[in-house]
PDB file of N, CA and C in Angstrom:
ATOM      1  N   MET A 625      20.331 -17.705   3.685  1.00 68.00           N
ATOM      2  CA  MET A 625      20.280 -17.085   2.505  1.00 68.00           C
ATOM      3  C   MET A 625      19.049 -17.108   2.265  1.00 68.00           C
ATOM      4  N   GLN A 626      18.536 -18.568   2.545  1.00 83.00           N
ATOM      5  CA  GLN A 626      16.929 -18.993   2.231  1.00 83.00           C
ATOM      6  C   GLN A 626      15.857 -17.132   3.195  1.00 83.00           C
ATOM      7  N   MET A 627      16.448 -17.251   4.182  1.00 84.00           N
ATOM      8  CA  MET A 627      15.495 -15.814   5.108  1.00 84.00           C
ATOM      9  C   MET A 627      15.635 -14.601   4.278  1.00 84.00           C
ATOM     10  N   VAL A 628      16.502 -14.674   3.878  1.00 89.00           N
ATOM     11  CA  VAL A 628      16.731 -13.203   3.287  1.00 89.00           C
ATOM     12  C   VAL A 628      16.117 -13.250   2.266  1.00 89.00           C
ATOM     13  N   ILE A 629      15.453 -14.275   1.193  1.00 91.00           N
ATOM     14  CA  ILE A 629      14.557 -13.940  -0.192  1.00 91.00           C
ATOM     15  C   ILE A 629      13.743 -13.653   0.125  1.00 91.00           C
ATOM     16  N   VAL A 630      12.929 -14.797   1.296  1.00 93.00           N
ATOM     17  CA  VAL A 630      11.735 -14.936   2.268  1.00 93.00           C
ATOM     18  C   VAL A 630      11.535 -13.293   2.644  1.00 93.00           C
ATOM     19  N   GLY A 631      12.184 -12.792   3.420  1.00 93.00           N
ATOM     20  CA  GLY A 631      12.263 -10.963   3.820  1.00 93.00           C
ATOM     21  C   GLY A 631      11.881 -10.371   2.613  1.00 93.00           C
ATOM     22  N   SER A 632      12.844 -10.485   1.473  1.00 94.00           N
ATOM     23  CA  SER A 632      12.781  -9.046   0.486  1.00 94.00           C
ATOM     24  C   SER A 632      11.064  -9.537  -0.328  1.00 94.00           C
ATOM     25  N   VAL A 633      11.183 -11.129  -0.807  1.00 95.00           N
ATOM     26  CA  VAL A 633       9.508 -10.829  -1.153  1.00 95.00           C
ATOM     27  C   VAL A 633       8.377 -10.513  -0.259  1.00 95.00           C
ATOM     28  N   ILE A 634       8.899 -10.718   1.215  1.00 96.00           N
ATOM     29  CA  ILE A 634       7.439 -10.177   2.154  1.00 96.00           C
ATOM     30  C   ILE A 634       7.379  -8.889   2.156  1.00 96.00           C
ATOM     31  N   GLN A 635       8.865  -7.895   1.804  1.00 96.00           N
ATOM     32  CA  GLN A 635       8.582  -6.661   1.921  1.00 96.00           C
ATOM     33  C   GLN A 635       8.254  -5.783   0.548  1.00 96.00           C
ATOM     34  N   ALA A 636       8.361  -6.877  -0.358  1.00 97.00           N
ATOM     35  CA  ALA A 636       7.735  -6.530  -1.563  1.00 97.00           C
ATOM     36  C   ALA A 636       6.503  -6.685  -1.858  1.00 97.00           C
ATOM     37  N   THR A 637       5.804  -7.465  -1.469  1.00 97.00           N
ATOM     38  CA  THR A 637       4.758  -7.992  -1.040  1.00 97.00           C
ATOM     39  C   THR A 637       3.520  -6.426  -0.382  1.00 97.00           C
ATOM     40  N   ILE A 638       4.022  -6.398   0.783  1.00 97.00           N
ATOM     41  CA  ILE A 638       4.053  -5.081   1.453  1.00 97.00           C
ATOM     42  C   ILE A 638       3.804  -3.815   0.956  1.00 97.00           C
ATOM     43  N   LYS A 639       4.700  -3.653   0.111  1.00 97.00           N
ATOM     44  CA  LYS A 639       5.023  -2.448  -0.967  1.00 97.00           C
ATOM     45  C   LYS A 639       3.444  -2.490  -1.939  1.00 97.00           C
ATOM     46  N   MET A 640       3.391  -3.527  -2.128  1.00 97.00           N
ATOM     47  CA  MET A 640       2.587  -3.868  -3.707  1.00 97.00           C
ATOM     48  C   MET A 640       0.988  -3.720  -2.494  1.00 97.00           C
ATOM     49  N   ALA A 641       0.933  -4.363  -1.568  1.00 98.00           N
ATOM     50  CA  ALA A 641       0.020  -4.060  -0.632  1.00 98.00           C
ATOM     51  C   ALA A 641      -0.439  -2.620  -0.618  1.00 98.00           C
ATOM     52  N   GLN A 642       0.131  -1.814  -0.163  1.00 97.00           N
ATOM     53  CA  GLN A 642       0.253  -0.597   0.308  1.00 97.00           C
ATOM     54  C   GLN A 642      -0.255   0.676  -1.068  1.00 97.00           C
ATOM     55  N   SER A 643       0.541  -0.016  -1.997  1.00 97.00           N
ATOM     56  CA  SER A 643       0.480   0.767  -3.454  1.00 97.00           C
ATOM     57  C   SER A 643      -0.943   0.385  -3.500  1.00 97.00           C
ATOM     58  N   VAL A 644      -1.660  -0.767  -4.042  1.00 97.00           N
ATOM     59  CA  VAL A 644      -2.854  -0.982  -3.809  1.00 97.00           C
ATOM     60  C   VAL A 644      -3.751  -0.694  -3.540  1.00 97.00           C
ATOM     61  N   VAL A 645      -3.823  -0.137  -1.807  1.00 98.00           N
ATOM     62  CA  VAL A 645      -4.752   0.633  -0.841  1.00 98.00           C
ATOM     63  C   VAL A 645      -4.673   2.061  -1.380  1.00 98.00           C
ATOM     64  N   ALA A 646      -3.604   2.620  -1.370  1.00 98.00           N
ATOM     65  CA  ALA A 646      -3.327   4.300  -1.643  1.00 98.00           C
ATOM     66  C   ALA A 646      -4.220   4.225  -2.975  1.00 98.00           C
ATOM     67  N   PHE A 647      -4.243   3.355  -3.588  1.00 98.00           N
ATOM     68  CA  PHE A 647      -5.002   3.494  -5.435  1.00 98.00           C
ATOM     69  C   PHE A 647      -6.610   3.200  -4.646  1.00 98.00           C
ATOM     70  N   LEU A 648      -7.136   1.929  -4.375  1.00 98.00           N
ATOM     71  CA  LEU A 648      -8.058   1.995  -3.816  1.00 98.00           C
ATOM     72  C   LEU A 648      -8.754   3.115  -3.004  1.00 98.00           C
ATOM     73  N   GLN A 649      -8.458   4.149  -1.668  1.00 98.00           N
ATOM     74  CA  GLN A 649      -8.701   4.895  -1.686  1.00 98.00           C
ATOM     75  C   GLN A 649      -8.635   6.042  -2.492  1.00 98.00           C
ATOM     76  N   THR A 650      -8.085   6.317  -3.414  1.00 98.00           N
ATOM     77  CA  THR A 650      -7.428   7.383  -4.500  1.00 98.00           C
ATOM     78  C   THR A 650      -9.698   7.316  -4.841  1.00 98.00           C
ATOM     79  N   LEU A 651      -9.477   5.726  -5.466  1.00 98.00           N
ATOM     80  CA  LEU A 651     -10.741   5.970  -6.268  1.00 98.00           C
ATOM     81  C   LEU A 651     -12.365   5.665  -5.232  1.00 98.00           C
ATOM     82  N   ILE A 652     -12.085   5.137  -4.081  1.00 98.00           N
ATOM     83  CA  ILE A 652     -12.841   6.026  -3.231  1.00 98.00           C
ATOM     84  C   ILE A 652     -13.209   7.471  -3.229  1.00 98.00           C
ATOM     85  N   GLN A 653     -12.436   7.927  -3.086  1.00 98.00           N
ATOM     86  CA  GLN A 653     -12.630   9.673  -3.058  1.00 98.00           C
ATOM     87  C   GLN A 653     -13.031   9.765  -4.277  1.00 98.00           C
ATOM     88  N   ILE A 654     -12.615   9.420  -5.265  1.00 98.00           N
ATOM     89  CA  ILE A 654     -12.874   9.956  -6.916  1.00 98.00           C
ATOM     90  C   ILE A 654     -14.342  10.095  -6.720  1.00 98.00           C
ATOM     91  N   THR A 655     -15.141   8.550  -6.878  1.00 98.00           N
ATOM     92  CA  THR A 655     -16.024   7.820  -6.614  1.00 98.00           C
ATOM     93  C   THR A 655     -17.289   9.087  -5.919  1.00 98.00           C
ATOM     94  N   ILE A 656     -16.698   9.215  -4.254  1.00 98.00           N
ATOM     95  CA  ILE A 656     -17.429   9.951  -3.438  1.00 98.00           C
ATOM     96  C   ILE A 656     -17.670  11.540  -3.968  1.00 98.00           C
ATOM     97  N   ALA A 657     -16.548  11.903  -4.673  1.00 98.00           N
ATOM     98  CA  ALA A 657     -16.795  13.078  -5.013  1.00 98.00           C
ATOM     99  C   ALA A 657     -17.743  13.153  -6.391  1.00 98.00           C
ATOM    100  N   ILE A 658     -17.381  12.071  -7.110  1.00 97.00           N
ATOM    101  CA  ILE A 658     -18.311  12.116  -8.306  1.00 97.00           C
ATOM    102  C   ILE A 658     -20.163  12.231  -7.772  1.00 97.00           C
ATOM    103  N   ILE A 659     -20.366  11.385  -6.922  1.00 97.00           N
ATOM    104  CA  ILE A 659     -22.023  11.524  -6.282  1.00 97.00           C
ATOM    105  C   ILE A 659     -22.212  12.626  -5.734  1.00 97.00           C
ATOM    106  N   GLY A 660     -21.020  13.525  -5.056  1.00 95.00           N
ATOM    107  CA  GLY A 660     -21.636  14.893  -4.659  1.00 95.00           C
ATOM    108  C   GLY A 660     -21.612  15.567  -5.388  1.00 95.00           C
ATOM    109  N   ILE A 661     -21.324  15.648  -6.598  1.00 96.00           N
ATOM    110  CA  ILE A 661     -21.256  16.755  -7.586  1.00 96.00           C
ATOM    111  C   ILE A 661     -22.814  16.491  -8.481  1.00 96.00           C
ATOM    112  N   ALA A 662     -22.763  14.685  -8.338  1.00 95.00           N
ATOM    113  CA  ALA A 662     -23.961  14.773  -9.202  1.00 95.00           C
ATOM    114  C   ALA A 662     -25.014  14.904  -8.070  1.00 95.00           C
ATOM    115  N   ALA A 663     -25.293  14.776  -6.917  1.00 94.00           N
ATOM    116  CA  ALA A 663     -26.225  15.187  -6.237  1.00 94.00           C
ATOM    117  C   ALA A 663     -26.389  16.378  -6.033  1.00 94.00           C
ATOM    118  N   LEU A 664     -25.482  17.344  -6.200  1.00 93.00           N
ATOM    119  CA  LEU A 664     -25.427  18.591  -6.389  1.00 93.00           C
ATOM    120  C   LEU A 664     -26.411  19.173  -7.728  1.00 93.00           C
ATOM    121  N   ALA A 665     -25.703  18.426  -8.492  1.00 92.00           N
ATOM    122  CA  ALA A 665     -26.357  18.595  -9.961  1.00 92.00           C
ATOM    123  C   ALA A 665     -28.035  18.259  -9.707  1.00 92.00           C
ATOM    124  N   ILE A 666     -28.824  17.358  -9.536  1.00 91.00           N
ATOM    125  CA  ILE A 666     -29.454  16.916  -9.443  1.00 91.00           C
ATOM    126  C   ILE A 666     -30.665  18.126  -8.457  1.00 91.00           C
ATOM    127  N   LYS A 667     -30.071  18.242  -7.460  1.00 89.00           N
ATOM    128  CA  LYS A 667     -30.865  19.248  -6.145  1.00 89.00           C
ATOM    129  C   LYS A 667     -31.207  20.725  -6.993  1.00 89.00           C
ATOM    130  N   LYS A 668     -30.094  20.802  -8.002  1.00 86.00           N
ATOM    131  CA  LYS A 668     -30.282  22.223  -8.468  1.00 86.00           C
ATOM    132  C   LYS A 668     -31.355  22.099 -10.074  1.00 86.00           C
ATOM    133  N   VAL A 669     -31.466  20.951 -10.681  1.00 84.00           N
ATOM    134  CA  VAL A 669     -32.275  20.782 -11.971  1.00 84.00           C
ATOM    135  C   VAL A 669     -33.749  20.909 -10.772  1.00 84.00           C
ATOM    136  N   ASP A 670     -33.977  19.834  -9.505  1.00 80.00           N
ATOM    137  CA  ASP A 670     -35.229  20.207  -9.217  1.00 80.00           C
ATOM    138  C   ASP A 670     -35.416  21.424  -8.615  1.00 80.00           C
ATOM    139  N   HIS A 671     -34.630  21.967  -8.208  1.00 76.00           N
ATOM    140  CA  HIS A 671     -35.172  23.500  -7.717  1.00 76.00           C
ATOM    141  C   HIS A 671     -35.369  24.364  -8.332  1.00 76.00           C
ATOM    142  N   ASP A 672     -34.940  24.257 -10.018  1.00 71.00           N
ATOM    143  CA  ASP A 672     -35.067  25.037 -10.962  1.00 71.00           C
ATOM    144  C   ASP A 672     -36.636  24.778 -11.466  1.00 71.00           C
ATOM    145  N   VAL A 673     -36.637  23.322 -11.142  1.00 64.00           N
ATOM    146  CA  VAL A 673     -37.987  22.907 -12.113  1.00 64.00           C
ATOM    147  C   VAL A 673     -39.497  23.596 -11.011  1.00 64.00           C
TER     148      VAL A 673
END
């Protein structure tokens, strides 16, 4: 009986870890996009001046 509890706890932990990893990947992608847009904006400003 205890093995079943341990198994379900492990599964829940894995699922939680996967959602955290997915969230972090999304944050990283958003950060990269913001940096890319900022870099383009800076290049445009430099070009205009």
